[in-house]
Each structure stands twice: as C-alpha cells, then as structure tokens.
XYZ file of C-alpha atoms in Angstrom:
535
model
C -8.618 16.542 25.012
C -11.715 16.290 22.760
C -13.683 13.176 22.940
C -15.081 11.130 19.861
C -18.018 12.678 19.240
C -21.279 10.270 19.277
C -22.730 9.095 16.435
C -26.234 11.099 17.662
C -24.767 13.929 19.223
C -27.640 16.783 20.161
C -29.162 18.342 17.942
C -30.773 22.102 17.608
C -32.487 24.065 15.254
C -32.656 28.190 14.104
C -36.043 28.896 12.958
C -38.790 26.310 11.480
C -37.295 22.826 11.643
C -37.868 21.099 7.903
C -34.933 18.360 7.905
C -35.522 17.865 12.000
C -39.521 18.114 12.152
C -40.762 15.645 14.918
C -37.277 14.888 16.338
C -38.736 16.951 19.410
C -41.366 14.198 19.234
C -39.645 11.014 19.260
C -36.063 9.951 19.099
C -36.275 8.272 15.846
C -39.061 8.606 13.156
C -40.766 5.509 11.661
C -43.109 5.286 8.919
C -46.023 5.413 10.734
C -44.506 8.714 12.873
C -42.968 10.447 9.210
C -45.958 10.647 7.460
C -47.759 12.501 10.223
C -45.035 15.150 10.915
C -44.501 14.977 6.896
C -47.814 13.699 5.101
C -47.478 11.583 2.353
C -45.680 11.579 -1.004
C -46.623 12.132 -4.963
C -44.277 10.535 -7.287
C -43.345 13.321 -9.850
C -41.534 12.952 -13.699
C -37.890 13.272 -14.458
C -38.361 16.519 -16.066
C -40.445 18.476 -13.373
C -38.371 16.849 -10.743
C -35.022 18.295 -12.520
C -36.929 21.991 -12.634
C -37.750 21.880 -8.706
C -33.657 20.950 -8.332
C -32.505 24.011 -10.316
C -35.272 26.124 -9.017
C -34.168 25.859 -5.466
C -30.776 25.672 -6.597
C -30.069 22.193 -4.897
C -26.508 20.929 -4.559
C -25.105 18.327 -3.259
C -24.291 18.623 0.559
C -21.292 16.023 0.638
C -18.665 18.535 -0.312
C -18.555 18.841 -3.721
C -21.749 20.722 -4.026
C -22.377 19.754 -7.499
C -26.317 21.141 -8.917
C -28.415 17.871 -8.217
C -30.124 19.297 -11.813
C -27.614 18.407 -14.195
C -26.909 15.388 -12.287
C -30.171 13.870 -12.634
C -30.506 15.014 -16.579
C -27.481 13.154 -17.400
C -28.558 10.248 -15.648
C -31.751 10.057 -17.762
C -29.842 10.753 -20.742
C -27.385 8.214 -20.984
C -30.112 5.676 -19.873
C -31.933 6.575 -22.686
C -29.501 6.521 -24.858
C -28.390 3.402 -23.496
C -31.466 1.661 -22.897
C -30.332 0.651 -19.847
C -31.749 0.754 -16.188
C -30.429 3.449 -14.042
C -29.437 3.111 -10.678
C -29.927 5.303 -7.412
C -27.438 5.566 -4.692
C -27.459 6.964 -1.364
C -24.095 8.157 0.246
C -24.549 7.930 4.040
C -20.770 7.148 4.464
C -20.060 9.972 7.058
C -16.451 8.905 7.384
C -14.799 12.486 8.939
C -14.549 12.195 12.976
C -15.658 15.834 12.993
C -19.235 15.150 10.357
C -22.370 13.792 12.030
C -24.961 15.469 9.999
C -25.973 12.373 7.961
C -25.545 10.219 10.646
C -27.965 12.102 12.641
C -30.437 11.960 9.673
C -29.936 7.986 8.720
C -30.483 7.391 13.095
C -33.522 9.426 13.164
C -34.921 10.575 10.104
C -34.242 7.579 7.653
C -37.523 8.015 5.404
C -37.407 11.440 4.615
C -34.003 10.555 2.599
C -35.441 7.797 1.136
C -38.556 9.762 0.415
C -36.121 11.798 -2.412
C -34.463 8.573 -2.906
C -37.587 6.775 -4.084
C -38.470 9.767 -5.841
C -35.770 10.107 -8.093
C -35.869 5.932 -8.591
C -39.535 6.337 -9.942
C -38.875 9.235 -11.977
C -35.827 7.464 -13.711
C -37.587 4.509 -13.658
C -34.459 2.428 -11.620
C -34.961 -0.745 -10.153
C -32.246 -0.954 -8.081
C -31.532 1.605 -4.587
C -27.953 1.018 -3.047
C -27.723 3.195 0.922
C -24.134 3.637 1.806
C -23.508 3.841 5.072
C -20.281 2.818 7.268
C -21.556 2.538 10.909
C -23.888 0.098 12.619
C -26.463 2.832 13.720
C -26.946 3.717 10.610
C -26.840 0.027 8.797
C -29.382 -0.467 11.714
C -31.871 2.312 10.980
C -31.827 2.132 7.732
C -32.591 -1.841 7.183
C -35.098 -0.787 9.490
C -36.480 1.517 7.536
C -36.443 -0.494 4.152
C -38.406 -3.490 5.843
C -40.708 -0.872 7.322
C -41.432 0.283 3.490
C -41.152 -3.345 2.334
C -38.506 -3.145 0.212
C -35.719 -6.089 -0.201
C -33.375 -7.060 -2.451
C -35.198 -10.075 -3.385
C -35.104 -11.718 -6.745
C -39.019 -10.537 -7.148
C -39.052 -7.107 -6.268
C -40.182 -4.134 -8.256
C -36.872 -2.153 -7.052
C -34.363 -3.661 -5.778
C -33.009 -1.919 -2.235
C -30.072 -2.818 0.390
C -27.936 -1.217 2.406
C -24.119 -1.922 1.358
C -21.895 -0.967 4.620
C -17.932 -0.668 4.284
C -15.503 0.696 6.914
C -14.808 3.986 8.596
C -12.285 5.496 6.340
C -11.430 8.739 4.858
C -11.311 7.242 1.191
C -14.558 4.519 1.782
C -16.808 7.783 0.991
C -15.531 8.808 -2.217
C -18.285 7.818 -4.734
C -16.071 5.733 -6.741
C -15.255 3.757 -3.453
C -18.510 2.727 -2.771
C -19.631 1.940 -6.372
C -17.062 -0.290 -6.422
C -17.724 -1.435 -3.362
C -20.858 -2.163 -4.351
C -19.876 -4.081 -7.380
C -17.897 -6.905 -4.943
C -14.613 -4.687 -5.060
C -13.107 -3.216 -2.040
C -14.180 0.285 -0.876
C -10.920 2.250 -2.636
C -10.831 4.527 -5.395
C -10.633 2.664 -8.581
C -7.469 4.696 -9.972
C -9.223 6.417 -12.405
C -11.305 9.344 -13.160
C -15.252 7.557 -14.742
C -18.186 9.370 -14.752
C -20.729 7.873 -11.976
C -23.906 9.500 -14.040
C -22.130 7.254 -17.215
C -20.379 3.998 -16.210
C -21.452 3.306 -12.539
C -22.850 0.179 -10.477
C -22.860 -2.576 -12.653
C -21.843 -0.340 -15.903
C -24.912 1.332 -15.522
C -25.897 5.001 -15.532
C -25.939 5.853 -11.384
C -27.095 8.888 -9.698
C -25.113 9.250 -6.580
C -25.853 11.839 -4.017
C -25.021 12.371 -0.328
C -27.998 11.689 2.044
C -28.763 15.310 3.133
C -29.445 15.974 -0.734
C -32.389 13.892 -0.892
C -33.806 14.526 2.324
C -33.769 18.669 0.903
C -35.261 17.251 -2.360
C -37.985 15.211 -0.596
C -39.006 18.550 1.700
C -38.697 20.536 -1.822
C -41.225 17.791 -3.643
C -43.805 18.627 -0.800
C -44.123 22.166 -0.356
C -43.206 23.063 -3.764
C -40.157 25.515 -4.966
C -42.125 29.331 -3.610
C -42.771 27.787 -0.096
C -39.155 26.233 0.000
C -37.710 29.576 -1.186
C -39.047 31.660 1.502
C -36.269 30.126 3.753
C -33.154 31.200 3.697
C -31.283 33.508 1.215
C -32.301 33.926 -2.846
C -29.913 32.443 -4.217
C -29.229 29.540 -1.847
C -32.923 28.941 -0.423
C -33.637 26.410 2.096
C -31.613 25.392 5.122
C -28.270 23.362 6.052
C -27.164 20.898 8.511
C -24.066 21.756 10.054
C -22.142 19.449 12.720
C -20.639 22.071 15.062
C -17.350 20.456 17.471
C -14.106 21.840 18.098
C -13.543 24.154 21.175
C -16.973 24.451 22.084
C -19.357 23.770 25.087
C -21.719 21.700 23.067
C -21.015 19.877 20.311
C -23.885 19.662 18.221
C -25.600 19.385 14.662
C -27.708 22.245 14.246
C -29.907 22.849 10.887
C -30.050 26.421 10.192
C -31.587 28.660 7.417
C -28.669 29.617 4.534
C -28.191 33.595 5.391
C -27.432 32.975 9.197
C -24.319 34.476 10.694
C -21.485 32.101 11.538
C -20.740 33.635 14.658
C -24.665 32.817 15.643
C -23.890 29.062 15.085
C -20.951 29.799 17.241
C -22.426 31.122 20.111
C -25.092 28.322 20.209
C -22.407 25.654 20.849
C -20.783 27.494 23.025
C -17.487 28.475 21.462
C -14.970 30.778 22.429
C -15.960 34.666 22.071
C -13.339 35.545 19.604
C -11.879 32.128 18.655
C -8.227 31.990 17.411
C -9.808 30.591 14.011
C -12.484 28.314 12.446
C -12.062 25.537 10.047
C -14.798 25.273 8.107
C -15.765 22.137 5.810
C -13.903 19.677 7.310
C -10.756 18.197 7.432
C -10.921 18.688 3.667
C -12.056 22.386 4.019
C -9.886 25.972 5.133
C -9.188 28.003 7.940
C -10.773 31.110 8.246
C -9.361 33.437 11.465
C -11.268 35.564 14.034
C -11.644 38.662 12.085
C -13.260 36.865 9.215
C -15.570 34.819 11.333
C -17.739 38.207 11.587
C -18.105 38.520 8.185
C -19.465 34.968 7.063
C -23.078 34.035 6.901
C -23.518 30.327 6.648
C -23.948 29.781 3.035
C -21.514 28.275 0.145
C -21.022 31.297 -1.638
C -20.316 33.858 1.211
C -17.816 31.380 2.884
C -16.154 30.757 -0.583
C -16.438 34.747 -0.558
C -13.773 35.004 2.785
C -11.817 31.774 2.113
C -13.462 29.051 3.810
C -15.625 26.242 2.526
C -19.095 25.500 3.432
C -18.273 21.130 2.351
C -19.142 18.938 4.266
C -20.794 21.049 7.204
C -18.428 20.805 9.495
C -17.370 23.726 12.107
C -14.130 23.373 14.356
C -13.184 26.488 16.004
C -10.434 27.023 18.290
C -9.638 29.115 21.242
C -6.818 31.461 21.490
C -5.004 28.917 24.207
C -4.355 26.386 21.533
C -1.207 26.035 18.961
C -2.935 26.256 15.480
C -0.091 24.728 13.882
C 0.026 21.417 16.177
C -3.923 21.405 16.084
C -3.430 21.099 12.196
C -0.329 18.655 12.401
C -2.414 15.843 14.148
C -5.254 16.212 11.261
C -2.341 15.968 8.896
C -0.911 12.901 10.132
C -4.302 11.238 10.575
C -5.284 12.183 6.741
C -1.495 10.881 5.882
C -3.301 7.071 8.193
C -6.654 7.360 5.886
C -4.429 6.591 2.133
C -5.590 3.477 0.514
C -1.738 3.402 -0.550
C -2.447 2.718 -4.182
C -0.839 5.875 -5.296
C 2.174 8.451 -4.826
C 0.500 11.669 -4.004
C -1.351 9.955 -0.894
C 1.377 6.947 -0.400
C 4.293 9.170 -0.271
C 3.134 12.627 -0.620
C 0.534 12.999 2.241
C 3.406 11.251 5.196
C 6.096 13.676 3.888
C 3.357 16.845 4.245
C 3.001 15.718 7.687
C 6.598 15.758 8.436
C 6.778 18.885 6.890
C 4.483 20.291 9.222
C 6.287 19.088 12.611
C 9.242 19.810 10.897
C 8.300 23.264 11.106
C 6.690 22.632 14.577
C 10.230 21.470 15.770
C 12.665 24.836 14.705
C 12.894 23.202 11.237
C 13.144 27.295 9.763
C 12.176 28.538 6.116
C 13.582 25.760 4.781
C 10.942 23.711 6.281
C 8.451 26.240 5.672
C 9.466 25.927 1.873
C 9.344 21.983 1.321
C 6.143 21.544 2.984
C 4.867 24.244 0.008
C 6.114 21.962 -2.226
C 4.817 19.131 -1.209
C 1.564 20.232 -1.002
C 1.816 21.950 -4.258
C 3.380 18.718 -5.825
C 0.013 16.119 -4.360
C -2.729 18.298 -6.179
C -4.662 16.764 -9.591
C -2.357 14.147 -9.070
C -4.245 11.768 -6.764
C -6.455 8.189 -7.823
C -9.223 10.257 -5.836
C -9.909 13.848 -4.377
C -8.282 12.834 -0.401
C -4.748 14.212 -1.789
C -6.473 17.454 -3.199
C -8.548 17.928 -0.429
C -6.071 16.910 1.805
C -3.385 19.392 0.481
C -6.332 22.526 0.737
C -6.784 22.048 4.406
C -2.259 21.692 4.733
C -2.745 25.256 2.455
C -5.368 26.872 4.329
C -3.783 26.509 7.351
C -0.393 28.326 6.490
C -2.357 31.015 5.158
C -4.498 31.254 8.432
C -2.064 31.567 10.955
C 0.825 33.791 9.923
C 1.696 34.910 13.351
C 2.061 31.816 14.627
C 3.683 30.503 11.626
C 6.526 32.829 12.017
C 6.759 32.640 15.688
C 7.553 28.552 14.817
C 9.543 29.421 11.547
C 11.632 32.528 12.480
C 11.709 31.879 16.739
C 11.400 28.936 19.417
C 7.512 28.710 18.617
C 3.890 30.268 19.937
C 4.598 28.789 23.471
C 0.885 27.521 23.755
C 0.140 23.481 24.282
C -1.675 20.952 21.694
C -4.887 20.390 23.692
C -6.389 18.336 20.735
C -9.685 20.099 20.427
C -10.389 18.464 16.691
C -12.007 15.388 17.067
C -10.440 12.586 15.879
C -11.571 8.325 16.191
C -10.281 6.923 19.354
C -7.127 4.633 17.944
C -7.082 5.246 14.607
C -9.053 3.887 11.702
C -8.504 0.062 10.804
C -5.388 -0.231 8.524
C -7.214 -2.124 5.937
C -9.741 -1.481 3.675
C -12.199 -4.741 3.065
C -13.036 -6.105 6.773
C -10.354 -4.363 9.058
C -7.426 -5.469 9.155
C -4.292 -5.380 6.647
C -4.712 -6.416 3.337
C -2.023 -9.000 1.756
C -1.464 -6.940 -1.466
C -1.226 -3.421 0.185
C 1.848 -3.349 2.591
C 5.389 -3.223 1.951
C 7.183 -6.014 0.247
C 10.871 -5.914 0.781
C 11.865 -4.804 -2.389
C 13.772 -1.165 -2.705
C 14.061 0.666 -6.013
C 16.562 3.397 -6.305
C 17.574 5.892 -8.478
C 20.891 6.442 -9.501
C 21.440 10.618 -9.851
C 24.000 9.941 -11.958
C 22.807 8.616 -15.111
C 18.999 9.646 -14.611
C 18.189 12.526 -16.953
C 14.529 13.231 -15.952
C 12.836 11.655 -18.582
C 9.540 11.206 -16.127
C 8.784 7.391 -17.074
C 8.946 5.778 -14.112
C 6.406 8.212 -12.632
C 4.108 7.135 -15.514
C 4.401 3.617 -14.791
C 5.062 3.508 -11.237
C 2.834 6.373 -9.269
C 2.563 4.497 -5.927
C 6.188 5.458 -5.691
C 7.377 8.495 -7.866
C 6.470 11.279 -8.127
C 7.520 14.325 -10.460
C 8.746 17.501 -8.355
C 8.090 21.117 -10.023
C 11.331 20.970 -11.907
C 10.033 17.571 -13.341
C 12.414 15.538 -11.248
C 11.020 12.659 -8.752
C 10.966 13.677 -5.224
C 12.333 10.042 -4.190
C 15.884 8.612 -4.430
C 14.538 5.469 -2.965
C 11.852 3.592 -1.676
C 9.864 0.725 -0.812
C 8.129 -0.713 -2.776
C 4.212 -2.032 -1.862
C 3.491 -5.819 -2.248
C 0.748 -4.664 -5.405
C 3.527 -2.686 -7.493
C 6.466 -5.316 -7.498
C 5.313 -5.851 -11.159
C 5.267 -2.611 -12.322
C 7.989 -1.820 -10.237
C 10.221 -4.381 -12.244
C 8.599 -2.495 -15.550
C 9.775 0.835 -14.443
C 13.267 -0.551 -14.467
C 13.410 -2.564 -17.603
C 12.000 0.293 -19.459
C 13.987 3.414 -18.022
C 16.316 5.552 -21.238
C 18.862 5.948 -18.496
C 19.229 2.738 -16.823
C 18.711 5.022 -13.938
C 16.772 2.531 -12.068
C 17.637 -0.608 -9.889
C 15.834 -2.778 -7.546
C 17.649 -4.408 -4.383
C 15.533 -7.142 -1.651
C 15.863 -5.396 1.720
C 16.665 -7.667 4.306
C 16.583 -5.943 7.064
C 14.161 -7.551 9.631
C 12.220 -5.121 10.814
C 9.028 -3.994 9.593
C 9.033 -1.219 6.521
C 8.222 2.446 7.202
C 5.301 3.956 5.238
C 7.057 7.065 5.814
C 9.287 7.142 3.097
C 12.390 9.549 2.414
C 11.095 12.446 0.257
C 14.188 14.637 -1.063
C 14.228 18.335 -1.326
C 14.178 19.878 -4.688
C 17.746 21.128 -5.222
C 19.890 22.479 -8.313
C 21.976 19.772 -10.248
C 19.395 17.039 -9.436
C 18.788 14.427 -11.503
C 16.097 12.128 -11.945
C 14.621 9.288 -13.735
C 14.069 9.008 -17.573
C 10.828 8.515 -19.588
C-alpha cells in the first residue's frame, strides 16, 4: 500500500538546477541565502515583463497552462480602464495527494516565487499580494518569508501581503475558491463562470497564477529570454517540476529540462521497467500505457501529442501486478469525497461514475460499461467549477487505456490481479467540510425527497434549470434522477422547481426515516419511453 507522500519528499534534478539552485546547500533558502545562489532583483515595466512571458512561452504550471502573457495584459487593461488597483495572487494550494511540486518550492524556495510575485505587483502597480496555500509547512515558510522581506498586511504598508490558508480539498484550489476565500467566503467555487483578470478579489482586476509560474518568471527576469531559452526544447524553453509517485522506488519531485524522455524520469524513481501504464497530470490528467511511455518527452505538447497531459506535474505509473481498473476506482471514489455538493454534475454525477466503475469491477457487463459512458459524458461543461470536467477526463482516459483489462472485467470474471493501492491518496480522507473542517450546516442532506412522476413529466428540462444540485439532463434531455434528496441549501429552490413545473411532474415528501441520508443517490439508466420533468 502506498504511503502519503511527505509534504518535502526528495528532490533531484537533470541537468543545471534553476528552480532548485542551493537546495544542495541548505534545506530551506532565506533571504540572506537566495540572493547569493540568485543575486538580486530589477523591477521591470508591464510591457517588457509581458514580452519576456511570451518570449519564453510561459504558461501556467497549475494545469490549465494558460500563456502568463495575455494574462498579465488583461490585467493591466481592465485596471486601466477601470482605474482601479490590481491585485496579485499566488496559488500554492497543492491540494492533489499525488502533487508536491509547489509544496516543495513554498518549504524551501519561498523567495524566488515571490521574487516574480513582487515583480508582477510593481509592474502593475498592485498594492495588495494574497499566497494561497493549504498546509502548515507552507503557511509556515511563507509568513516566514514575508516578515523576512518586511512585508505585512498592515494598515501602512506600501503593498499589502498575507498568506490566506484554507483546507486540503480537491475544489479549495480552483482560483475562484480561493478568491472567494479570500474575500471572507468559504473556499468553494462560486457557481459561476467570472473572469479572475476582470472581477476578482474585492471586484478588482486579479492576476492569479500557480506558484511554479512565478518562480519560472523570476529565473526568466534574471538571465534574460536567450539564456533561459538555451534550456530545454524551442518551443517550450526552460525546465519543469514534476512530482514523480506511484509504483516507484523513490518518490520524488524532480525538475527537469522540457525535451527529456519520460521513461528517463521513470527510471530515476525507480519505476517498473515496462510499467502497465502512466497517468500523467494528475488525478485530473489521462492514462497513457507502456508502449506510449517510449514515445513521450516531458513537455505539454508532446504528451498532448500521445494522449496524456503534462497538468499539474504529476507522474503515477503502475506495474503490471496491479488491476488498472480498481487502481482508477479508488481515485474515482475519492474525487466523488472532494465535491463541495453545490451542484449536480459533482453532487450526483461524480458518486454514480464511481459506482459505475465497481459496477464494472464486480461482473456488472456492457451494460455497466455503457452507463458509466454516460455518466461521464453527461458531468462535462456542466459543473460550478472544472473538478467534474477534470474529473470525468481521468474516468475517460482510463477506459481508453486499458482495453484488455477492461474486457477481461466486462466480457469475463476479471484480470485476476489485486488492488495494491499504489496512487497515493490522504490517510482518512479529506475533512467533509469546507470552512474549518468539519460539516457545514447548509451543505448536508435535509430530509426532504423530491420525485418525479414518469407519468405526467414531458421533459420540459426546468427543474434542471432551477434545481442543478439535483437534476440533471441525460443525452436524450431527460433527468437522470427519479428521486432524491434534497441538500439543506436547495430546500428553497427545491420547493421552486415544483411550483413552477408545466407537468406537475414534481412532488416533494419529508423522509422520516431515521437514519442518516446517502450522498450516493439513485441515478437511472437512460431507457426508451422515459419521461422526465418539464421546463
């Protein structure tokens, strides 16, 4: 079984170190220690500091891997246009069990990131820096850090800086989670799709980027754009950090050059010769098998190039003496635990892709095979945030990857090889709530049912307009649920969904049942001559 990995696990290097110069000097760099391994600083304008990001190509290393470049410029624009003060946030919410890179730089590199952060701060001219971070280590190092710079958040200073710490969860590290967060709100997706670089902290214009991304921009400011691209490949210069765990010998992060093979990084930490397959990116990232793994260098175009994902820099392979499919159904279930429950394609959708998935693990057949296609299919674009997207890709990818042993499960009595649990998951659990561990009062069950009656329903679509949390539109526009609890939030618009249903399709009953409710909630099969509810 694979441990928790550390928040510091150890950590290697291929080539010249840039991100990791001086940790083979001293376990964590202070000022004093960072400008000798990294010399001092100059401040640089808006515009030349937007040309160095599109001249080394720099995107964002949280996943998304949007160009810093355009980020920055519509920042500055809407400032201007606003005549408002920008703001500057650093994502160090490292909220996977199988990422460490940022981690590893917040513990023992903290200046360098706030080296870019400062940068781009002066350059916009913000007066206010926001680190997000989730663990203590980092809250720790980084405070540190700020009082070593002497910044505060004191009514007097210049700029404005704190460190705004939420809990470990899946959803806490979604940008519009900790900008709300940061506003006094609780660290959950706000339900709707704004624009960070518009309408962020406080209404103001924000630049948001993941730690790593100013760390690259701060090496970038000092040796200039020629010097940075002479590491790495052309068209992705530079290097990565990569958190390497999974079957392996050594779990590590390792910062390597962009250009170097996959099966390199591999070796280094030990894995398997010719692992069964790879996931690559995450928990939110894809499969890629053992004939692939030969072809990919580690950059974001060639792994896009053979179907995996470079996102957030994590590498999980797995040996051939593992089931693939229950290895993936335990990363299922656990993204199905990280749902801030506020909406239907996590609430509902991500439990039932989880069942799908044992389903098929237990002799379910095609017909399991089929619904958990579905539901995956029916989660995507439809989410408050990107967990039921990215959630769905990794459920995708792994059906794709491992055909043999998908059939073996669908068509026989299964692959015949144990669940050793070699992806790294937090000992327990995370915390069920969202603002200070434990349960919320507004976010579980209340014991209130609403059902739909097949018979009168004629798929109008409303209530999925009105009540998300709960329905959910299947692809012949019909809601997947015939009933459901309801959460303690949504009795409102629960009540609304009925009043306002063409079909009178809709009715609410109290459950009195005494035992706790489910959050696994009945998800019906798509079948001809249902009916469902009207809009």
């Amino acid at each position: 079984m694979n441990e928790a990995l550390p928040d510091v696990p150890e950590v290697r290097v291929v080539g010249l170190p840039q991100l990791t110069s001086g940790f083979d000097l001293v376990e964590r760099l202070d000022l004093p220690m960072h400008l000798k391994v990294h010399g001092p600083l100059e401040p640089m304008g808006g515009e030349k500091l937007a040309q160095l990001s599109e001249r080394i190509n720099l995107k964002g290393r949280g996943g998304a891997g949007f160009p810093f470049h355009k980020k920055l410029r519509s920042v500055a624009d809407a400032a201007i246009k606003r005549g408002v003060r920008p703001v500057v946030v650093v994502n160090g919410s490292e909220d996977e069990p199988a990422c460490r890179k940022d981690t590893v730089m917040i513990n023992r590199a903290p200046h360098l990131i706030l080296d870019g952060a400062l940068l781009v701060a002066e350059a916009l001219g913000a007066r206010t820096l926001v680190v997000g971070v989730t663990r203590e280590s980092t809250q720790r190092s980084m405070e540190a850090a700020l009082a070593e710079r002497g910044l505060s958040n004191g009514r007097r200073s210049a700029l404005k800086a704190f460190v705004q710490r939420n809990p470990i969860r899946m959803v806490t590290g979604a940008a519009a989670s900790l900008i709300r967060s940061i506003d006094g709100g609780p660290a959950i997706p706000p339900g709707r799709k704004v624009s960070a670089s518009q309408n962020g902290v406080g209404g103001a214009p924000t630049l948001l980027s993941n730690a790593e991304t100013f760390a690259q921009l701060a090496i970038a400011a000092r040796i200039g754009p020629e010097r940075y691209g002479n590491t790495g490949l052309y068209d992705e210069p530079g290097t990565v950090m990569l958190t390497v765990s999974g079957a392996v010998a050594r779990p590590m992060v390792i910062e390597v050059p962009t250009g170097v093979p996959l099966r390199y990084v591999l070796q280094l930490a030990g894995a398997p010769p010719v692992p069964q397959g790879v996931l690559t990116g995450g928990y939110h990232g894809k499969w890629i098998d053992a004939a692939t793994v030969n072809e990919a260098v580690i950059s974001r175009n060639s792994l896009d190039a053979v179907g995996g994902s470079l996102g957030a820099g994590a590498i999980l392979p797995i040996s051939q003496e593992t089931c693939p499919l229950g290895e993936s159904l335990r990363v299922a279930q656990w993204l199905a635990e990280e749902s801030a429950g506020q909406c239907g394609p996590c609430y509902l959708g991500l439990p039932a892709a989880a069942r799908g998935m044992e389903d098929i693990l237990n002799g379910g057949g095609p017909a399991a095979l089929e619904a958990l296609k579905q539901v995956a299919k029916n989660v995507k674009r439809r989410g408050a945030c990107s967990h039921p997207d990215g959630s769905a890709m990794f459920l995708e990818s792994t059906i794709k990857a491992f055909t043999d042993d998908l059939a073996a499960h669908v068509l026989g009595n299964g692959c015949g090889r144990p669940v050793e649990g070699v992806l790294p998951l937090f000992e327990g659990g995370a915390p069920a709530g969202i603002a200070g561990g434990g349960e919320p009062a507004d976010t579980g069950d209340s014991r209130q049912k609403i059902f739909v009656d097949w018979t009168l329903c004629r798929g109008h679509g409303l209530c999925a307009d009105i009540l998300p949390e709960v329905f959910q539109l299947g692809a012949d526009g019909f809601p997947t649920v015939a009933q459901a609890k309801v959460p303690r939030y949504a009795e409102a618009k629960a009540l609304r969904a009925v009043r306002r249903c063409p079909a009178l399709a809709l009715r609410i009953e109290e459950d009195t049942r005494a035992q706790a409710p489910s959050r696994n909630l009945p998800v019906l099969s798509q079948g001809r001559g249902r009916r469902a509810l009207g809009r």
